[in-house]
């Protein structure tokens, strides 16, 4: 929330160079179930608390001036959870949109959805479509919500889309370049994430943005997602700025956050 009376936030803000923020932060929000379990609450209570954490992180990221924030909200694998939990997550998403959309819009945030959204329940899809339409012209932070998302599924969809175009184009030479793959991903037009955050301590990427995180700095915290707040985000950003990014090269790397030459 970037609250000037919060000492932890103020202290971290002083250590942060606002001119060297990552352009794109991607987050694997993990640990809602464990958070609830530790409190002897049902898992869904953890998801509800997870929404509160998401709201705070979205608002703080937008205020800091981060260009894009991607949140992994529902994976292609998450359908395997009990139906009651899946239904609850879908309801929670609609509730979130209904409550938060005016704030998102007022803060000039643009909502985007990545994933096989065509397979989401119709009412969810409709509300997402409306929200994306409403915020389409907003020029502030891009809030990208990954829903029914899988990194491999995204690559399959990209390759099929490329193959479809090659088939239509009589002149096609049939060569695929890296740029062409990037341009056919759900994230086309967005910068690749500079920073990938994962909560709850697991050292996995869980099929998230597999192509796009090739050079991302990875930050894993033991904090469970519902406890992740503005101070936690600032901590991740401070740690990111202390990293040296080499992009596979030798010698002194670039301090994280410095623009790449030529870009
Ligand atoms: C992981 O916790 C979290 C999820 C399955 C995603 C749900 C995310 C939210 C409800 C946050 C809301 C996001 C938006 C954009 C409104 P888990 O159940 O896997 O936790 P566990 O590993 O401890 O069981």
Short mmCIF file of C-alpha atoms and ligand atoms in Angstrom, two decimals:
data_model
loop_
_atom_site.label_atom_id
_atom_site.label_comp_id
_atom_site.label_asym_id
_atom_site.label_seq_id
_atom_site.Cartn_x
_atom_site.Cartn_y
_atom_site.Cartn_z
CA UNK A 1 0.00 0.00 0.00
CA UNK A 2 3.09 2.23 0.31
CA UNK A 3 2.00 3.64 3.60
CA UNK A 4 4.36 6.38 4.83
CA UNK A 5 3.59 5.47 8.45
CA UNK A 6 4.72 1.87 7.90
CA UNK A 7 8.37 1.82 8.98
CA UNK A 8 9.28 -1.41 7.23
CA UNK A 9 7.95 -0.06 3.92
CA UNK A 10 9.64 3.32 4.38
CA UNK A 11 12.97 1.69 5.18
CA UNK A 12 12.76 -0.57 2.14
CA UNK A 13 11.66 2.28 -0.11
CA UNK A 14 14.77 4.22 0.88
CA UNK A 15 16.88 1.31 -0.37
CA UNK A 16 15.03 1.08 -3.68
CA UNK A 17 16.13 2.90 -6.81
CA UNK A 18 12.87 3.82 -8.51
CA UNK A 19 14.72 4.42 -11.78
CA UNK A 20 15.83 0.76 -11.91
CA UNK A 21 12.62 -1.10 -11.30
CA UNK A 22 11.94 -4.28 -13.25
CA UNK A 23 9.64 -3.53 -16.17
CA UNK A 24 7.71 -6.76 -15.70
CA UNK A 25 7.19 -8.71 -12.47
CA UNK A 26 5.57 -12.15 -12.62
CA UNK A 27 4.33 -13.88 -9.49
CA UNK A 28 3.51 -17.50 -8.67
CA UNK A 29 1.10 -16.98 -5.77
CA UNK A 30 1.51 -20.15 -3.73
CA UNK A 31 0.65 -21.22 -0.20
CA UNK A 32 -3.01 -20.25 0.25
CA UNK A 33 -3.93 -23.78 1.34
CA UNK A 34 -1.06 -24.02 3.83
CA UNK A 35 -1.88 -20.61 5.24
CA UNK A 36 -5.43 -21.79 5.90
CA UNK A 37 -4.28 -25.18 7.24
CA UNK A 38 -2.02 -23.53 9.83
CA UNK A 39 -5.07 -21.66 11.11
CA UNK A 40 -7.32 -24.73 11.02
CA UNK A 41 -9.42 -23.01 8.39
CA UNK A 42 -10.78 -24.50 5.14
CA UNK A 43 -8.55 -24.05 2.08
CA UNK A 44 -11.00 -21.59 0.57
CA UNK A 45 -10.35 -19.19 3.47
CA UNK A 46 -6.73 -19.17 2.27
CA UNK A 47 -7.86 -18.21 -1.23
CA UNK A 48 -9.97 -15.39 0.16
CA UNK A 49 -6.96 -14.11 2.08
CA UNK A 50 -4.95 -14.59 -1.13
CA UNK A 51 -7.23 -12.15 -2.92
CA UNK A 52 -6.54 -9.54 -0.24
CA UNK A 53 -2.80 -10.01 -0.78
CA UNK A 54 -3.25 -9.74 -4.55
CA UNK A 55 -5.19 -6.50 -4.16
CA UNK A 56 -2.37 -4.96 -2.11
CA UNK A 57 0.38 -6.10 -4.45
CA UNK A 58 -1.52 -4.85 -7.52
CA UNK A 59 -2.06 -1.44 -5.98
CA UNK A 60 1.53 -1.09 -4.77
CA UNK A 61 3.02 -2.24 -8.08
CA UNK A 62 0.90 0.28 -9.96
CA UNK A 63 1.91 3.08 -7.61
CA UNK A 64 5.58 2.21 -7.93
CA UNK A 65 5.29 2.51 -11.70
CA UNK A 66 5.90 -1.11 -12.67
CA UNK A 67 4.94 -1.55 -16.30
CA UNK A 68 3.48 -5.07 -16.13
CA UNK A 69 2.49 -7.42 -13.31
CA UNK A 70 1.51 -10.98 -14.15
CA UNK A 71 -0.25 -13.11 -11.54
CA UNK A 72 -0.62 -16.89 -11.87
CA UNK A 73 -4.18 -17.29 -10.65
CA UNK A 74 -5.29 -20.63 -12.13
CA UNK A 75 -3.24 -23.19 -14.02
CA UNK A 76 -4.37 -25.78 -16.57
CA UNK A 77 -3.55 -28.33 -13.86
CA UNK A 78 -5.75 -26.66 -11.25
CA UNK A 79 -8.92 -28.27 -12.73
CA UNK A 80 -7.76 -31.43 -10.95
CA UNK A 81 -8.60 -29.86 -7.57
CA UNK A 82 -11.91 -30.80 -5.91
CA UNK A 83 -14.85 -29.34 -7.87
CA UNK A 84 -15.97 -27.31 -4.83
CA UNK A 85 -12.57 -25.58 -4.67
CA UNK A 86 -12.55 -24.90 -8.44
CA UNK A 87 -16.07 -23.45 -8.22
CA UNK A 88 -15.03 -21.31 -5.28
CA UNK A 89 -12.00 -19.95 -7.13
CA UNK A 90 -14.16 -19.02 -10.13
CA UNK A 91 -16.71 -17.31 -7.88
CA UNK A 92 -13.92 -15.49 -6.07
CA UNK A 93 -12.55 -14.20 -9.34
CA UNK A 94 -15.94 -12.79 -10.37
CA UNK A 95 -16.39 -11.26 -6.93
CA UNK A 96 -12.94 -9.71 -7.18
CA UNK A 97 -13.71 -8.24 -10.59
CA UNK A 98 -17.04 -6.83 -9.48
CA UNK A 99 -15.55 -5.17 -6.41
CA UNK A 100 -12.18 -4.09 -7.76
CA UNK A 101 -12.80 -3.18 -11.36
CA UNK A 102 -13.78 0.42 -10.60
CA UNK A 103 -10.55 0.86 -8.59
CA UNK A 104 -8.46 -0.81 -11.27
CA UNK A 105 -10.01 1.45 -13.89
CA UNK A 106 -9.63 4.57 -11.76
CA UNK A 107 -5.94 3.76 -11.30
CA UNK A 108 -5.49 3.63 -15.09
CA UNK A 109 -4.60 -0.08 -14.94
CA UNK A 110 -5.23 -2.21 -18.02
CA UNK A 111 -6.45 -5.75 -17.39
CA UNK A 112 -5.27 -8.54 -19.66
CA UNK A 113 -5.89 -12.29 -19.41
CA UNK A 114 -3.54 -14.98 -20.63
CA UNK A 115 -4.33 -18.68 -20.90
CA UNK A 116 -6.96 -20.81 -22.60
CA UNK A 117 -9.70 -18.52 -21.42
CA UNK A 118 -12.17 -20.03 -23.89
CA UNK A 119 -12.41 -23.03 -21.54
CA UNK A 120 -13.39 -20.95 -18.51
CA UNK A 121 -17.04 -20.96 -17.40
CA UNK A 122 -19.10 -18.61 -19.58
CA UNK A 123 -20.04 -16.10 -16.82
CA UNK A 124 -16.36 -15.74 -15.85
CA UNK A 125 -15.37 -15.26 -19.47
CA UNK A 126 -18.04 -12.66 -20.03
CA UNK A 127 -17.02 -10.62 -17.01
CA UNK A 128 -13.37 -10.84 -17.97
CA UNK A 129 -14.16 -9.70 -21.50
CA UNK A 130 -16.12 -6.73 -20.18
CA UNK A 131 -13.32 -5.81 -17.77
CA UNK A 132 -10.71 -6.01 -20.53
CA UNK A 133 -12.86 -3.87 -22.78
CA UNK A 134 -13.47 -1.28 -20.11
CA UNK A 135 -9.76 -0.90 -19.33
CA UNK A 136 -8.51 -1.31 -22.91
CA UNK A 137 -7.42 2.30 -23.35
CA UNK A 138 -5.78 2.63 -19.92
CA UNK A 139 -2.14 3.57 -20.16
CA UNK A 140 -0.87 2.68 -16.67
CA UNK A 141 0.27 -0.71 -15.40
CA UNK A 142 -0.75 -3.81 -17.30
CA UNK A 143 -2.26 -6.32 -14.90
CA UNK A 144 -1.98 -9.69 -16.57
CA UNK A 145 -3.97 -12.49 -14.96
CA UNK A 146 -2.99 -16.02 -15.98
CA UNK A 147 -6.13 -18.14 -15.99
CA UNK A 148 -6.36 -21.70 -17.23
CA UNK A 149 -2.75 -21.00 -18.10
CA UNK A 150 0.04 -23.49 -18.83
CA UNK A 151 3.42 -22.62 -20.32
CA UNK A 152 3.50 -25.71 -22.51
CA UNK A 153 -0.08 -25.16 -23.65
CA UNK A 154 0.90 -21.60 -24.57
CA UNK A 155 3.80 -22.86 -26.69
CA UNK A 156 1.56 -25.43 -28.37
CA UNK A 157 -0.96 -22.68 -29.16
CA UNK A 158 1.80 -20.42 -30.49
CA UNK A 159 3.25 -23.14 -32.75
CA UNK A 160 -0.19 -24.02 -34.09
CA UNK A 161 -0.89 -20.39 -34.81
CA UNK A 162 2.44 -20.09 -36.66
CA UNK A 163 1.73 -23.28 -38.61
CA UNK A 164 -1.70 -21.92 -39.53
CA UNK A 165 -0.14 -18.74 -40.89
CA UNK A 166 2.56 -20.63 -42.79
CA UNK A 167 -0.12 -22.79 -44.35
CA UNK A 168 -2.02 -19.72 -45.54
CA UNK A 169 1.04 -17.92 -46.89
CA UNK A 170 2.09 -19.30 -50.28
CA UNK A 171 5.41 -17.44 -50.03
CA UNK A 172 6.30 -18.92 -46.64
CA UNK A 173 9.86 -20.20 -46.34
CA UNK A 174 8.88 -22.27 -43.33
CA UNK A 175 11.54 -20.88 -40.96
CA UNK A 176 10.57 -19.97 -37.43
CA UNK A 177 12.59 -17.35 -35.54
CA UNK A 178 12.65 -16.59 -31.80
CA UNK A 179 10.92 -13.28 -32.44
CA UNK A 180 8.13 -14.98 -34.30
CA UNK A 181 7.54 -17.38 -31.38
CA UNK A 182 7.47 -14.46 -28.91
CA UNK A 183 4.99 -12.66 -31.14
CA UNK A 184 2.62 -15.63 -31.12
CA UNK A 185 2.57 -16.13 -27.36
CA UNK A 186 -0.34 -14.88 -25.24
CA UNK A 187 2.10 -12.27 -23.92
CA UNK A 188 2.93 -10.79 -27.35
CA UNK A 189 3.72 -7.12 -26.97
CA UNK A 190 4.70 -7.37 -23.30
CA UNK A 191 8.32 -7.26 -22.18
CA UNK A 192 9.60 -10.57 -20.81
CA UNK A 193 9.48 -10.72 -17.00
CA UNK A 194 12.65 -9.36 -15.38
CA UNK A 195 11.70 -10.76 -12.01
CA UNK A 196 9.85 -13.97 -11.17
CA UNK A 197 8.61 -14.17 -7.59
CA UNK A 198 7.40 -17.40 -6.00
CA UNK A 199 5.92 -17.54 -2.53
CA UNK A 200 5.83 -20.40 0.00
CA UNK A 201 9.36 -21.64 -0.61
CA UNK A 202 8.89 -24.12 -3.46
CA UNK A 203 11.79 -24.15 -5.96
CA UNK A 204 9.72 -24.80 -9.06
CA UNK A 205 8.52 -22.79 -12.05
CA UNK A 206 5.34 -24.87 -12.36
CA UNK A 207 4.78 -24.50 -16.08
CA UNK A 208 4.64 -20.68 -15.81
CA UNK A 209 5.81 -18.44 -18.67
CA UNK A 210 8.38 -21.05 -19.71
CA UNK A 211 9.61 -19.16 -22.78
CA UNK A 212 9.40 -15.69 -21.28
CA UNK A 213 11.41 -16.32 -18.07
CA UNK A 214 14.56 -17.37 -19.94
CA UNK A 215 16.57 -14.53 -18.36
CA UNK A 216 14.35 -13.58 -15.43
CA UNK A 217 15.82 -13.21 -11.97
CA UNK A 218 14.10 -15.72 -9.69
CA UNK A 219 13.16 -14.75 -6.14
CA UNK A 220 11.69 -17.38 -3.83
CA UNK A 221 10.38 -16.43 -0.41
CA UNK A 222 9.14 -18.67 2.40
CA UNK A 223 6.26 -16.23 2.97
CA UNK A 224 2.91 -17.81 2.16
CA UNK A 225 0.95 -15.85 -0.44
CA UNK A 226 -1.77 -14.50 1.91
CA UNK A 227 1.00 -12.97 4.07
CA UNK A 228 2.78 -11.38 1.10
CA UNK A 229 2.30 -7.62 1.34
CA UNK A 230 3.78 -4.37 0.10
CA UNK A 231 6.86 -4.76 2.29
CA UNK A 232 7.39 -8.27 0.86
CA UNK A 233 7.18 -6.86 -2.66
CA UNK A 234 9.65 -4.11 -1.82
CA UNK A 235 12.03 -6.71 -0.34
CA UNK A 236 11.89 -8.68 -3.58
CA UNK A 237 12.57 -5.52 -5.59
CA UNK A 238 15.53 -4.54 -3.39
CA UNK A 239 17.01 -8.01 -3.77
CA UNK A 240 16.45 -7.85 -7.54
CA UNK A 241 18.34 -4.57 -7.74
CA UNK A 242 21.29 -6.19 -6.00
CA UNK A 243 21.58 -8.85 -8.68
CA UNK A 244 23.90 -8.68 -11.65
CA UNK A 245 22.24 -9.73 -14.86
CA UNK A 246 24.52 -11.41 -17.37
CA UNK A 247 22.08 -12.67 -20.04
CA UNK A 248 24.44 -15.60 -20.55
CA UNK A 249 27.52 -13.44 -21.20
CA UNK A 250 30.85 -13.31 -19.35
CA UNK A 251 32.47 -10.48 -17.45
CA UNK A 252 30.75 -7.82 -15.45
CA UNK A 253 27.03 -8.06 -15.95
CA UNK A 254 24.55 -5.24 -15.88
CA UNK A 255 23.02 -4.18 -12.62
CA UNK A 256 19.45 -5.39 -12.62
CA UNK A 257 17.05 -2.76 -13.86
CA UNK A 258 19.50 -0.97 -16.18
CA UNK A 259 18.03 -0.70 -19.66
CA UNK A 260 19.64 -3.02 -22.18
CA UNK A 261 21.70 -1.20 -24.80
CA UNK A 262 19.78 -0.80 -27.98
CA UNK A 263 16.39 -1.10 -26.30
C1 LIG B 1 -2.04 -21.29 -4.60
O1 LIG B 1 -2.37 -21.71 -3.33
C2 LIG B 1 -2.89 -20.33 -5.18
C3 LIG B 1 -3.78 -20.54 -6.20
C4 LIG B 1 -4.31 -21.82 -6.66
C5 LIG B 1 -4.22 -19.41 -6.96
C6 LIG B 1 -5.39 -18.71 -6.36
C7 LIG B 1 -5.01 -17.32 -6.20
C8 LIG B 1 -5.75 -16.45 -5.55
C9 LIG B 1 -7.05 -16.80 -4.94
C10 LIG B 1 -5.29 -15.04 -5.52
C11 LIG B 1 -6.24 -14.15 -6.24
C12 LIG B 1 -5.81 -13.62 -7.50
C13 LIG B 1 -6.47 -12.67 -8.19
C14 LIG B 1 -5.94 -12.20 -9.46
C15 LIG B 1 -7.71 -12.07 -7.71
P1 LIG B 1 -2.46 -23.27 -3.08
O2 LIG B 1 -3.92 -23.60 -2.91
O3 LIG B 1 -1.78 -24.02 -4.16
O4 LIG B 1 -1.68 -23.39 -1.73
P2 LIG B 1 -0.97 -24.70 -1.13
O5 LIG B 1 0.16 -25.02 -2.06
O6 LIG B 1 -0.51 -24.24 0.23
O7 LIG B 1 -2.01 -25.77 -1.07
#
